Amino acid sequence: MSKNTLGLLILFLVVFSCKSPESAPEIQRGVVAQNAMVVAAHPIASKIGIEVMKNGGNAFDAMAATELALAVVYPRAGNIGGGGFMVYRLASGETGSLDYREKAPNAAHRDMYLDENGEVIPDKSSVGIFSVGVPGTVAGIAAAHKKFGKLPWAEVVQPAIEVARNGYPLTENASKNLNRFQEAFAQHNDFRLPFTADSIWQTGDTIYQANLAETLERIRDQGKAGFYEGKTAELIVAEMQKHNGLISLEDLKNYEAQWRKTIDFEYRGYQITSMAPPSSGGICLAQLMKMTEPFDLKKMGHHTPETVQVMIEAERRAYADRAQYLGDPDFVSIPTDSLLAPAYLTRRMQDFNYNRAGKSTDIQSGTFALTNESTETTHYSIVDAEGNAVSITTTLNSYFGSKVMVAGAGFFLNNEMDDFSAKPGVPNQFGLVGYEANSIAPGKRMLSSMTPTLVSKDGKLFMVVGTPGGSTIITSVYQTLLNVIDFQMGMQEAVNTPRFHHQWLPDIVRFEPEAFSAGLISTLKSKGYLIEEGNAPVIGQVNAILVLPNGTLEGGADPRGDNTAMGY
Ligand code: GLY
């Protein structure tokens, strides 16, 4: 996005989002529908999801169809070579979650990204074949569909095959994005990709993906085995062997998605359900909201220095705990109850002072009786006509993951290994530090920030929300929830509203450029906050759904990308 376009976008966001605590301006609604809604990162993916539901499918059928459509039309993050998390709420009120996060291959080891002096080898964990974790996406959507889907599997896979084979037109965003990565594609692949440009890509150019269509046909015909066994698995392993990569046929065959217990908490009478480890999202979100709850934000006002300060200081503390304590629960013991104990969270905010900025050097992870993208990731939210809801965040990590495409299979492989701590205390691509809890081990899942979340009120579905954004995911979900719950915004308005982010280390607050008042920024600076503004990119792309008081659904599709809400 050019600086001018960004400036215009932020101006638009400000006009739509300025709100004084006293006024009750008319809510600017997004797309409103009676029965069902899909909000996803690309209009073709949203359309495929909604058509599946119009044809009798439910939210889980639409999940599989939308996820595969994103793999075709949104290759920077949509994927079959990556992983993700799904949180669901059935019409009955039952909630649950599915972890289809990538895993370290069996040949991985703790120090695999260190040189002979024990220093991190630059880029080894974030680009190229060594950065790839065993993909989880196909196992995830197959498991979700098997348990809850209504339509035949082939019917939900077919639309993506047709788009891959018949082609789709590039949006302006997509063409610019592909042009930016031509050099990286050439560097990491020894063949011509469907995304390799003759000169440069233009808006409206058509992308055809015949190899990807064949891979999707194997998935359609053989289910999970169409990816993890047979020809697709052999092509992945051939790609590994070409570059001395680590993933074996056995790693692929053994991959299973895991059903996990959710993180559940209450905030001002709303029941919030989010993702448990190996995502840090749910625990950090619960910490943030419970540290915030004692403060009367509504009275303090939206984006006033006091409100922003409370939020920054809660963020500082939650991310310090993330670094120390969170990792894959199948490998490390996570003190969830202690991290979410009300007394602990009250104590955490006791040294907060309105007069001056906290310092991350003063805030270590908390102590208690002990018994840790890219921003490129993508989120989609779905509600079906029966009242089932799914909140799904899925990723290749970075833009186009490792940049390695599987020859003959037509899809990019992730670079999720970068989400492990390559070395305790050394930041990854998001500047996130981690320690032992998130060290590398064979078969272990790397810690994530993905925060697919659902909210209920009085026993009924209230909101479905999530976003991409690497380390900023958690804080974007947090701010969107506060925008609706504390500041009574509608869904689209809450999504449009400018965002900021702090993550303990580095001790800097990032604000979306040109979106906040000069008064706010100078007040925070005078209190000692270090502010990054101006060159910072936009933060997150929230795709969310709000159930309105009359039962209709409002989609909030983030204008920071090609995100689209479609309903019927
Ligand atoms: N790769 C981004 C995340 O999982 O947090």
Coordinates of C-alpha atoms and ligand atoms in Angstrom, one line a residue:
M1 CA 0.0 0.0 0.0
S2 CA 1.4 3.4 -1.0
K3 CA 1.9 6.1 1.7
N4 CA -0.8 8.2 0.0
T5 CA -3.3 5.3 0.0
L6 CA -2.5 4.6 3.6
G7 CA -3.0 8.2 4.5
L8 CA -6.5 8.2 2.9
L9 CA -7.4 5.0 4.5
I10 CA -6.4 6.2 7.9
L11 CA -8.3 9.5 7.3
F12 CA -11.4 7.4 6.5
L13 CA -10.9 5.3 9.6
V14 CA -10.6 8.4 11.8
V15 CA -13.8 10.0 10.3
F16 CA -15.6 6.7 11.0
S17 CA -14.3 6.2 14.4
C18 CA -14.0 9.4 16.4
K19 CA -16.4 9.2 19.3
S20 CA -16.7 11.2 22.5
P21 CA -17.9 9.3 25.5
E22 CA -20.9 11.5 25.9
S23 CA -22.2 11.5 22.4
A24 CA -24.3 8.7 20.9
P25 CA -23.6 9.0 17.2
E26 CA -25.5 6.8 14.8
I27 CA -23.8 3.5 14.4
Q28 CA -22.2 3.0 10.9
R29 CA -23.2 -0.6 10.2
G30 CA -21.4 -3.0 7.9
V31 CA -23.2 -5.7 5.8
V32 CA -26.3 -6.9 7.6
A33 CA -28.0 -10.2 6.9
Q34 CA -30.8 -12.3 8.3
N35 CA -29.5 -15.8 8.3
A36 CA -25.8 -16.4 7.8
M37 CA -22.6 -14.5 7.2
V38 CA -19.0 -15.1 6.1
V39 CA -16.3 -12.4 6.6
A40 CA -13.0 -13.4 5.0
A41 CA -9.9 -11.8 3.4
H42 CA -11.0 -12.2 -0.2
P43 CA -14.4 -11.7 -1.9
I44 CA -14.1 -15.0 -3.8
A45 CA -13.5 -16.9 -0.5
S46 CA -16.5 -15.2 1.2
K47 CA -18.7 -16.0 -1.8
I48 CA -17.7 -19.6 -1.8
G49 CA -18.4 -19.9 1.9
I50 CA -21.8 -18.3 1.7
E51 CA -22.8 -20.3 -1.4
V52 CA -22.0 -23.5 0.5
M53 CA -24.4 -22.5 3.3
K54 CA -27.1 -21.4 0.8
N55 CA -26.8 -24.9 -0.7
G56 CA -27.6 -26.5 2.7
G57 CA -24.2 -26.6 4.3
N58 CA -23.5 -25.4 7.9
A59 CA -20.7 -23.3 9.3
F60 CA -18.3 -26.3 9.3
D61 CA -18.9 -27.0 5.7
A62 CA -18.4 -23.4 4.9
M63 CA -15.2 -23.5 7.0
A64 CA -13.6 -26.2 4.8
A65 CA -14.8 -24.5 1.6
T66 CA -13.6 -21.0 2.7
E67 CA -10.2 -22.2 4.0
L68 CA -9.5 -24.0 0.7
A69 CA -10.7 -21.0 -1.3
L70 CA -8.3 -18.8 0.6
A71 CA -5.5 -21.2 -0.2
V72 CA -6.3 -20.5 -3.9
V73 CA -7.1 -16.8 -4.0
Y74 CA -5.1 -15.5 -1.0
P75 CA -1.8 -17.4 -1.3
R76 CA 0.1 -14.9 0.9
A77 CA -1.6 -16.5 4.0
G78 CA -4.5 -18.8 2.9
N79 CA -3.0 -22.2 2.8
I80 CA -2.9 -25.9 2.7
G81 CA 0.8 -25.8 3.6
G82 CA 0.4 -24.1 7.0
G83 CA -1.8 -24.4 10.0
G84 CA -4.4 -22.7 12.2
F85 CA -6.9 -22.8 15.0
M86 CA -10.7 -22.9 15.1
V87 CA -13.0 -22.0 18.0
Y88 CA -16.6 -23.0 17.6
R89 CA -20.0 -22.5 19.3
L90 CA -22.8 -24.7 18.3
A91 CA -26.4 -23.5 18.2
S92 CA -26.9 -25.5 21.4
G93 CA -24.4 -23.3 23.2
E94 CA -21.6 -26.0 23.3
T95 CA -18.2 -24.6 22.6
G96 CA -14.9 -26.1 21.7
S97 CA -11.7 -25.7 19.7
L98 CA -9.5 -27.4 17.2
D99 CA -5.7 -27.0 17.1
Y100 CA -4.2 -27.7 13.6
R101 CA -1.0 -25.9 14.3
E102 CA 2.1 -27.1 12.5
K103 CA 4.6 -29.3 14.4
A104 CA 8.4 -29.5 14.4
P105 CA 9.5 -32.4 12.3
N106 CA 11.0 -35.5 14.0
A107 CA 14.5 -34.5 12.9
A108 CA 14.2 -31.0 14.5
H109 CA 16.3 -30.2 17.5
R110 CA 16.6 -27.5 20.1
D111 CA 19.7 -25.7 18.6
M112 CA 18.9 -26.2 14.9
Y113 CA 19.1 -22.5 14.1
L114 CA 22.3 -21.8 16.0
D115 CA 25.9 -21.6 14.6
E116 CA 28.9 -23.3 16.2
N117 CA 29.2 -20.3 18.6
G118 CA 25.6 -20.7 19.7
E119 CA 24.4 -17.6 17.9
V120 CA 21.2 -17.5 15.9
I121 CA 21.9 -17.9 12.1
P122 CA 20.0 -15.0 10.5
D123 CA 16.9 -16.0 8.5
K124 CA 17.4 -19.7 8.9
S125 CA 14.2 -20.1 10.9
S126 CA 12.2 -17.7 8.7
V127 CA 12.8 -18.3 5.0
G128 CA 13.6 -21.4 3.0
I129 CA 13.2 -25.1 3.6
F130 CA 14.5 -25.2 7.2
S131 CA 11.8 -22.9 8.4
V132 CA 9.0 -25.3 7.5
G133 CA 6.9 -27.1 10.1
V134 CA 4.7 -30.1 9.4
P135 CA 1.5 -28.6 7.9
G136 CA -1.8 -29.0 9.8
T137 CA -4.5 -27.3 7.7
V138 CA -5.8 -30.2 5.7
A139 CA -6.0 -32.4 8.9
G140 CA -7.8 -29.5 10.6
I141 CA -10.5 -28.9 8.1
A142 CA -11.0 -32.7 7.6
A143 CA -11.4 -33.2 11.3
A144 CA -13.8 -30.3 11.7
H145 CA -15.9 -31.5 8.7
K146 CA -15.9 -35.1 9.9
K147 CA -17.2 -34.2 13.3
F148 CA -19.7 -31.4 12.4
G149 CA -20.1 -31.1 8.6
K150 CA -23.4 -31.8 6.8
L151 CA -22.6 -31.8 3.1
P152 CA -20.4 -34.5 1.4
W153 CA -16.7 -33.6 1.7
A154 CA -16.3 -33.5 -2.1
E155 CA -19.0 -30.9 -2.4
V156 CA -17.1 -28.5 0.0
V157 CA -13.7 -29.0 -1.7
Q158 CA -14.9 -28.7 -5.3
P159 CA -15.4 -24.9 -5.5
A160 CA -11.7 -24.2 -4.7
I161 CA -10.7 -26.7 -7.4
E162 CA -12.7 -24.8 -10.0
V163 CA -11.2 -21.5 -9.0
A164 CA -7.6 -22.9 -9.1
R165 CA -8.2 -24.5 -12.5
N166 CA -10.3 -21.8 -14.2
G167 CA -8.3 -18.9 -12.8
Y168 CA -9.2 -15.8 -10.7
P169 CA -8.5 -12.1 -11.3
L170 CA -5.9 -10.3 -9.1
T171 CA -7.1 -7.4 -7.0
E172 CA -4.9 -4.3 -6.8
N173 CA -3.6 -5.4 -3.4
A174 CA -2.8 -8.9 -4.6
S175 CA -1.0 -7.7 -7.7
K176 CA 1.2 -5.3 -5.7
N177 CA 1.9 -8.0 -3.2
L178 CA 2.9 -10.5 -5.8
N179 CA 5.2 -7.9 -7.5
R180 CA 7.0 -7.3 -4.2
F181 CA 7.9 -10.9 -3.8
Q182 CA 9.1 -11.9 -7.3
E183 CA 12.8 -11.9 -6.2
A184 CA 12.1 -14.0 -3.2
F185 CA 10.1 -16.5 -5.3
A186 CA 13.0 -16.8 -7.8
Q187 CA 15.5 -17.2 -5.0
H188 CA 13.7 -20.0 -3.2
N189 CA 12.3 -22.0 -6.1
D190 CA 14.1 -23.5 -9.2
F191 CA 10.9 -23.5 -11.3
R192 CA 8.4 -21.0 -12.6
L193 CA 5.5 -20.5 -10.1
P194 CA 2.0 -19.6 -11.1
F195 CA 2.8 -16.3 -9.4
T196 CA 5.9 -15.6 -11.5
A197 CA 5.3 -12.5 -13.5
D198 CA 6.5 -12.0 -17.2
S199 CA 7.0 -8.3 -16.4
I200 CA 4.7 -7.1 -13.6
W201 CA 1.3 -8.2 -12.4
Q202 CA -1.6 -5.8 -13.1
T203 CA -5.0 -5.6 -11.4
G204 CA -7.3 -7.9 -13.2
D205 CA -4.6 -10.3 -14.5
T206 CA -5.7 -13.9 -14.2
I207 CA -3.9 -16.5 -12.0
Y208 CA -4.2 -20.2 -13.0
Q209 CA -3.0 -22.9 -10.7
A210 CA -3.2 -26.3 -12.4
N211 CA -0.9 -28.2 -10.0
L212 CA -2.8 -26.8 -7.0
A213 CA -6.1 -28.0 -8.6
E214 CA -4.6 -31.5 -8.9
T215 CA -3.6 -31.5 -5.3
L216 CA -7.0 -30.3 -4.2
E217 CA -8.6 -33.1 -6.3
R218 CA -6.5 -35.6 -4.4
I219 CA -7.8 -34.0 -1.2
R220 CA -11.3 -34.1 -2.5
D221 CA -11.0 -37.8 -3.4
Q222 CA -9.0 -39.2 -0.5
G223 CA -9.6 -36.7 2.3
K224 CA -6.8 -36.1 4.7
A225 CA -4.8 -38.9 3.1
G226 CA -4.9 -37.0 -0.2
F227 CA -2.4 -34.6 1.5
Y228 CA -0.5 -36.5 4.1
E229 CA 0.0 -39.7 2.1
G230 CA 0.5 -40.8 -1.5
K231 CA 1.5 -38.3 -4.3
T232 CA 1.1 -35.0 -2.4
A233 CA 3.2 -36.3 0.6
E234 CA 5.8 -37.7 -1.9
L235 CA 6.0 -34.3 -3.6
I236 CA 6.5 -32.5 -0.3
V237 CA 9.3 -34.9 0.7
A238 CA 10.9 -34.6 -2.7
E239 CA 11.0 -30.9 -2.2
M240 CA 12.6 -31.5 1.2
Q241 CA 15.2 -33.8 -0.2
K242 CA 16.1 -31.4 -3.0
H243 CA 17.2 -28.8 -0.4
N244 CA 18.1 -31.0 2.6
G245 CA 14.9 -30.2 4.4
L246 CA 13.7 -32.2 7.4
I247 CA 10.1 -33.3 6.9
S248 CA 9.7 -37.0 6.2
L249 CA 6.8 -39.2 5.0
E250 CA 6.4 -40.4 8.6
D251 CA 6.1 -36.8 9.9
L252 CA 3.3 -36.3 7.4
K253 CA 1.5 -39.6 8.0
N254 CA 1.6 -39.1 11.8
Y255 CA 0.2 -35.5 11.8
E256 CA -3.1 -35.2 13.7
A257 CA -5.2 -32.1 14.6
Q258 CA -6.1 -31.9 18.3
W259 CA -9.4 -31.0 19.9
R260 CA -8.6 -28.7 22.8
K261 CA -10.4 -27.2 25.8
T262 CA -11.0 -23.5 25.2
I263 CA -10.0 -20.6 27.5
D264 CA -13.2 -19.2 28.9
F265 CA -13.7 -16.1 31.0
E266 CA -16.2 -13.4 31.7
Y267 CA -15.8 -9.7 31.0
R268 CA -18.5 -7.3 32.2
G269 CA -21.2 -10.0 31.9
Y270 CA -20.1 -11.3 28.5
Q271 CA -18.8 -14.8 28.2
I272 CA -15.6 -15.0 26.1
T273 CA -14.3 -18.2 24.6
S274 CA -10.9 -18.2 23.0
M275 CA -8.0 -20.4 21.9
A276 CA -5.8 -22.3 24.5
P277 CA -2.1 -23.1 24.0
P278 CA -0.3 -23.8 21.9
S279 CA -1.7 -20.4 21.0
S280 CA -1.0 -17.7 23.6
G281 CA -4.1 -15.9 22.3
G282 CA -6.7 -17.0 24.8
I283 CA -4.6 -16.7 27.9
C284 CA -3.1 -13.3 27.0
L285 CA -6.6 -12.0 26.0
A286 CA -8.1 -13.2 29.3
Q287 CA -5.2 -11.5 31.2
L288 CA -5.6 -8.3 29.2
M289 CA -9.4 -8.1 29.7
K290 CA -9.3 -9.0 33.4
M291 CA -6.5 -6.5 34.1
T292 CA -8.7 -3.9 32.3
E293 CA -12.1 -4.7 33.9
P294 CA -11.6 -2.8 37.1
F295 CA -11.2 0.5 35.1
D296 CA -14.3 2.3 33.9
L297 CA -13.1 2.8 30.4
K298 CA -16.4 4.2 29.2
K299 CA -16.2 7.0 31.7
M300 CA -12.5 7.5 31.0
G301 CA -13.3 7.8 27.2
H302 CA -12.3 6.2 24.0
H303 CA -8.6 6.7 23.0
T304 CA -8.0 9.2 25.8
P305 CA -4.5 9.2 27.3
E306 CA -5.8 7.5 30.5
T307 CA -7.6 4.7 28.7
V308 CA -4.7 4.1 26.3
Q309 CA -2.3 4.0 29.2
V310 CA -4.3 1.3 31.0
M311 CA -4.4 -0.8 27.9
I312 CA -0.7 -0.4 27.1
E313 CA 0.3 -1.3 30.7
A314 CA -2.0 -4.4 30.6
E315 CA -0.4 -5.3 27.3
R316 CA 3.1 -4.9 28.7
R317 CA 2.3 -7.3 31.6
A318 CA 0.5 -10.0 29.5
Y319 CA 3.3 -10.2 26.9
A320 CA 5.9 -10.6 29.7
D321 CA 4.0 -13.6 31.0
R322 CA 3.6 -14.9 27.4
A323 CA 7.4 -15.0 26.9
Q324 CA 8.0 -16.9 30.1
Y325 CA 5.3 -19.4 30.6
L326 CA 3.6 -20.3 27.3
G327 CA 4.4 -23.1 24.9
D328 CA 2.9 -26.4 23.6
P329 CA 0.8 -28.0 26.4
D330 CA 1.7 -31.5 25.2
F331 CA 5.4 -30.7 26.1
V332 CA 5.3 -28.1 28.9
S333 CA 3.2 -27.6 31.9
I334 CA 1.4 -24.3 31.7
P335 CA 0.3 -22.5 34.9
T336 CA -3.0 -21.4 33.3
D337 CA -5.0 -21.2 36.6
S338 CA -2.3 -19.1 38.2
L339 CA -1.9 -16.8 35.2
L340 CA -5.7 -16.2 35.2
A341 CA -6.2 -15.9 39.0
P342 CA -8.0 -12.7 39.9
A343 CA -5.7 -12.0 42.8
Y344 CA -2.6 -12.4 40.5
L345 CA -4.0 -10.1 37.9
T346 CA -5.0 -7.4 40.4
R347 CA -1.5 -7.6 41.9
R348 CA 0.0 -7.3 38.3
M349 CA -1.6 -3.8 37.9
Q350 CA -0.8 -2.5 41.4
D351 CA 2.3 -0.6 40.3
F352 CA 0.5 1.0 37.4
N353 CA 0.8 4.8 37.6
Y354 CA -1.1 7.3 35.4
N355 CA 1.8 9.8 35.9
R356 CA 4.5 7.9 34.1
A357 CA 5.1 5.1 31.6
G358 CA 5.9 1.7 33.0
K359 CA 9.3 0.3 31.9
S360 CA 9.6 -3.2 30.5
T361 CA 12.9 -3.6 32.2
D362 CA 11.0 -3.2 35.5
I363 CA 8.3 -5.6 34.5
Q364 CA 9.4 -9.2 34.4
S365 CA 7.0 -12.1 34.0
G366 CA 5.0 -12.2 37.2
T367 CA 5.8 -14.6 40.0
F368 CA 3.3 -16.9 41.7
A369 CA 3.5 -20.2 43.4
L370 CA 4.4 -22.2 40.3
T371 CA 3.2 -25.3 40.2
N372 CA 5.5 -17.8 26.6
E373 CA 1.9 -12.4 11.8
S374 CA 3.3 -11.4 9.2
T375 CA 1.9 -10.2 9.9
E376 CA 0.6 -12.5 7.3
T377 CA -1.9 -14.8 8.6
T378 CA -5.6 -14.5 7.9
H379 CA -8.8 -14.7 9.9
Y380 CA -12.4 -15.6 8.8
S381 CA -15.6 -15.6 10.8
I382 CA -18.7 -17.6 9.9
V383 CA -22.3 -17.9 11.4
D384 CA -24.7 -20.2 9.8
A385 CA -28.5 -20.2 9.6
E386 CA -28.8 -22.7 12.4
G387 CA -26.9 -20.5 14.8
N388 CA -23.5 -22.3 14.7
A389 CA -20.5 -20.1 14.7
V390 CA -16.8 -20.7 13.8
S391 CA -13.9 -18.3 14.4
I392 CA -10.8 -19.4 12.4
T393 CA -7.3 -18.0 12.1
T394 CA -4.9 -19.7 9.7
T395 CA -1.4 -18.9 8.5
L396 CA 1.6 -19.7 6.5
N397 CA 3.4 -17.1 8.7
S398 CA 5.2 -14.1 7.0
Y399 CA 4.0 -13.4 3.5
F400 CA 3.9 -16.6 1.5
G401 CA 5.5 -18.5 4.5
S402 CA 8.9 -20.0 3.7
K403 CA 8.5 -18.8 0.0
V404 CA 9.1 -22.4 -1.0
M405 CA 6.5 -23.9 -3.2
V406 CA 6.1 -27.7 -3.5
A407 CA 7.1 -28.4 -7.1
G408 CA 4.3 -30.3 -8.9
A409 CA 1.8 -29.7 -6.0
G410 CA 1.4 -25.9 -6.4
F411 CA 1.2 -24.7 -2.8
F412 CA 3.6 -22.7 -0.5
L413 CA 5.1 -24.2 2.6
N414 CA 4.9 -22.3 5.9
N415 CA 7.8 -20.8 7.9
E416 CA 6.2 -21.5 11.2
M417 CA 9.4 -22.8 12.8
D418 CA 10.2 -19.1 13.4
D419 CA 7.5 -19.0 16.1
F420 CA 9.7 -21.2 18.3
S421 CA 12.4 -19.5 20.5
A422 CA 15.5 -20.3 18.4
K423 CA 17.5 -19.2 21.4
P424 CA 16.1 -18.0 24.8
G425 CA 15.7 -14.3 24.9
V426 CA 16.5 -13.7 21.2
P427 CA 13.6 -12.1 19.4
N428 CA 11.9 -13.7 16.4
Q429 CA 10.6 -11.8 13.3
F430 CA 7.9 -10.2 15.4
G431 CA 10.4 -9.0 18.0
L432 CA 8.8 -11.5 20.4
V433 CA 11.2 -13.1 22.8
G434 CA 10.5 -16.5 24.4
Y435 CA 12.3 -18.9 26.7
E436 CA 12.4 -22.6 27.5
A437 CA 8.7 -23.2 27.4
N438 CA 8.8 -22.5 23.7
S439 CA 12.1 -24.1 22.8
I440 CA 12.2 -26.5 19.8
A441 CA 11.6 -30.3 20.2
P442 CA 10.7 -33.0 17.7
G443 CA 6.9 -33.1 17.3
K444 CA 6.3 -30.0 19.4
R445 CA 4.0 -27.2 18.3
M446 CA 5.4 -23.7 18.2
L447 CA 3.7 -21.0 20.3
S448 CA 1.2 -18.9 18.4
S449 CA -0.5 -15.5 18.9
M450 CA -3.6 -16.5 16.9
T451 CA -6.7 -15.5 18.8
P452 CA -9.9 -16.8 17.2
T453 CA -12.6 -15.8 19.7
L454 CA -16.3 -16.0 20.3
V455 CA -18.5 -14.0 22.7
S456 CA -21.8 -14.9 24.2
K457 CA -24.2 -12.9 26.3
D458 CA -27.2 -14.2 28.2
G459 CA -26.7 -17.7 26.7
K460 CA -26.8 -16.4 23.1
L461 CA -24.1 -15.9 20.5
F462 CA -23.0 -12.2 20.5
M463 CA -19.8 -11.9 18.5
V464 CA -17.3 -13.8 16.4
V465 CA -13.9 -12.1 16.0
G466 CA -10.2 -12.6 15.1
T467 CA -7.4 -11.1 13.0
P468 CA -4.0 -11.7 11.4
G469 CA -1.0 -9.6 12.6
G470 CA 1.6 -11.8 14.2
S471 CA 2.3 -10.5 17.7
T472 CA -0.4 -7.7 17.3
I473 CA -3.2 -10.3 16.9
I474 CA -4.0 -10.4 20.6
T475 CA -4.0 -6.7 21.1
S476 CA -6.2 -6.1 18.0
V477 CA -8.8 -8.6 19.2
Y478 CA -8.6 -7.0 22.7
Q479 CA -9.2 -3.5 21.3
T480 CA -12.1 -4.7 19.0
L481 CA -13.8 -6.3 22.0
L482 CA -13.4 -3.2 24.1
N483 CA -14.7 -1.0 21.2
V484 CA -18.0 -3.0 21.2
I485 CA -18.4 -3.9 24.8
D486 CA -17.1 -0.7 26.5
F487 CA -17.7 1.8 23.8
Q488 CA -20.9 0.4 22.2
M489 CA -19.6 0.6 18.7
G490 CA -21.2 -1.5 15.9
M491 CA -19.1 -4.2 14.3
Q492 CA -17.9 -2.4 11.2
E493 CA -17.1 0.7 13.3
A494 CA -15.2 -1.3 15.8
V495 CA -13.2 -3.0 13.0
N496 CA -12.4 0.4 11.3
T497 CA -11.2 2.1 14.4
P498 CA -7.5 2.8 14.6
R499 CA -5.3 0.4 16.6
F500 CA -2.1 0.5 18.7
H501 CA 0.1 -2.2 20.1
H502 CA 2.6 -2.9 22.9
Q503 CA 4.2 -6.2 23.5
W504 CA 6.6 -5.7 26.5
L505 CA 9.7 -6.0 24.4
P506 CA 10.7 -4.0 22.6
D507 CA 9.5 -1.3 24.9
I508 CA 7.8 0.7 22.2
V509 CA 4.1 1.6 21.5
R510 CA 3.1 1.3 17.9
F511 CA 0.3 3.4 16.6
E512 CA -1.3 3.1 13.2
P513 CA 0.1 6.1 11.4
E514 CA -1.8 9.4 11.2
A515 CA -4.8 7.9 13.0
F516 CA -4.5 9.2 16.5
S517 CA -4.7 12.8 17.8
A518 CA -1.4 14.8 18.2
G519 CA -2.6 15.5 21.8
L520 CA -2.8 11.9 22.7
I521 CA 0.6 11.1 21.3
S522 CA 2.3 14.1 23.0
T523 CA 0.7 13.4 26.4
L524 CA 2.0 9.8 26.2
K525 CA 5.4 11.0 25.2
S526 CA 5.5 13.4 28.1
K527 CA 4.9 10.5 30.4
G528 CA 7.8 8.6 29.0
Y529 CA 6.3 6.3 26.4
L530 CA 8.4 5.5 23.4
I531 CA 6.1 5.8 20.4
E532 CA 6.5 4.4 16.9
E533 CA 4.3 6.2 14.4
G534 CA 4.5 7.2 10.8
N535 CA 6.3 4.3 9.2
A536 CA 4.5 1.6 11.1
P537 CA 2.2 -0.4 8.8
V538 CA -1.5 -0.8 9.6
I539 CA -2.1 -3.2 12.5
G540 CA -4.3 -6.3 11.9
Q541 CA -7.2 -7.0 9.6
V542 CA -10.1 -7.9 11.8
N543 CA -12.9 -9.9 10.3
A544 CA -15.8 -10.2 12.7
I545 CA -19.6 -10.7 13.1
L546 CA -21.9 -9.2 15.6
V547 CA -25.4 -10.5 16.4
L548 CA -27.6 -7.4 16.6
P549 CA -30.5 -7.1 19.2
N550 CA -33.0 -8.2 16.5
G551 CA -31.1 -11.3 15.8
T552 CA -29.7 -10.2 12.4
L553 CA -25.9 -10.4 11.7
E554 CA -23.6 -7.5 11.1
G555 CA -20.4 -8.3 9.3
G556 CA -17.3 -6.2 10.0
A557 CA -14.8 -6.6 7.2
D558 CA -11.6 -4.8 7.7
P559 CA -11.0 -2.0 5.1
R560 CA -7.3 -2.4 5.6
G561 CA -7.3 -5.2 2.9
D562 CA -9.7 -7.0 0.5
N563 CA -11.7 -8.4 3.3
T564 CA -15.4 -8.9 2.4
A565 CA -18.5 -9.6 4.4
M566 CA -21.2 -11.6 2.6
G567 CA -24.5 -12.8 4.0
Y568 CA -28.0 -13.8 3.1
Ligands
GLY1 N1 2.6 -17.1 12.9 C1 1.9 -16.2 13.7 C2 1.3 -16.8 14.9 O1 1.0 -17.9 14.9 O2 1.2 -16.1 15.9

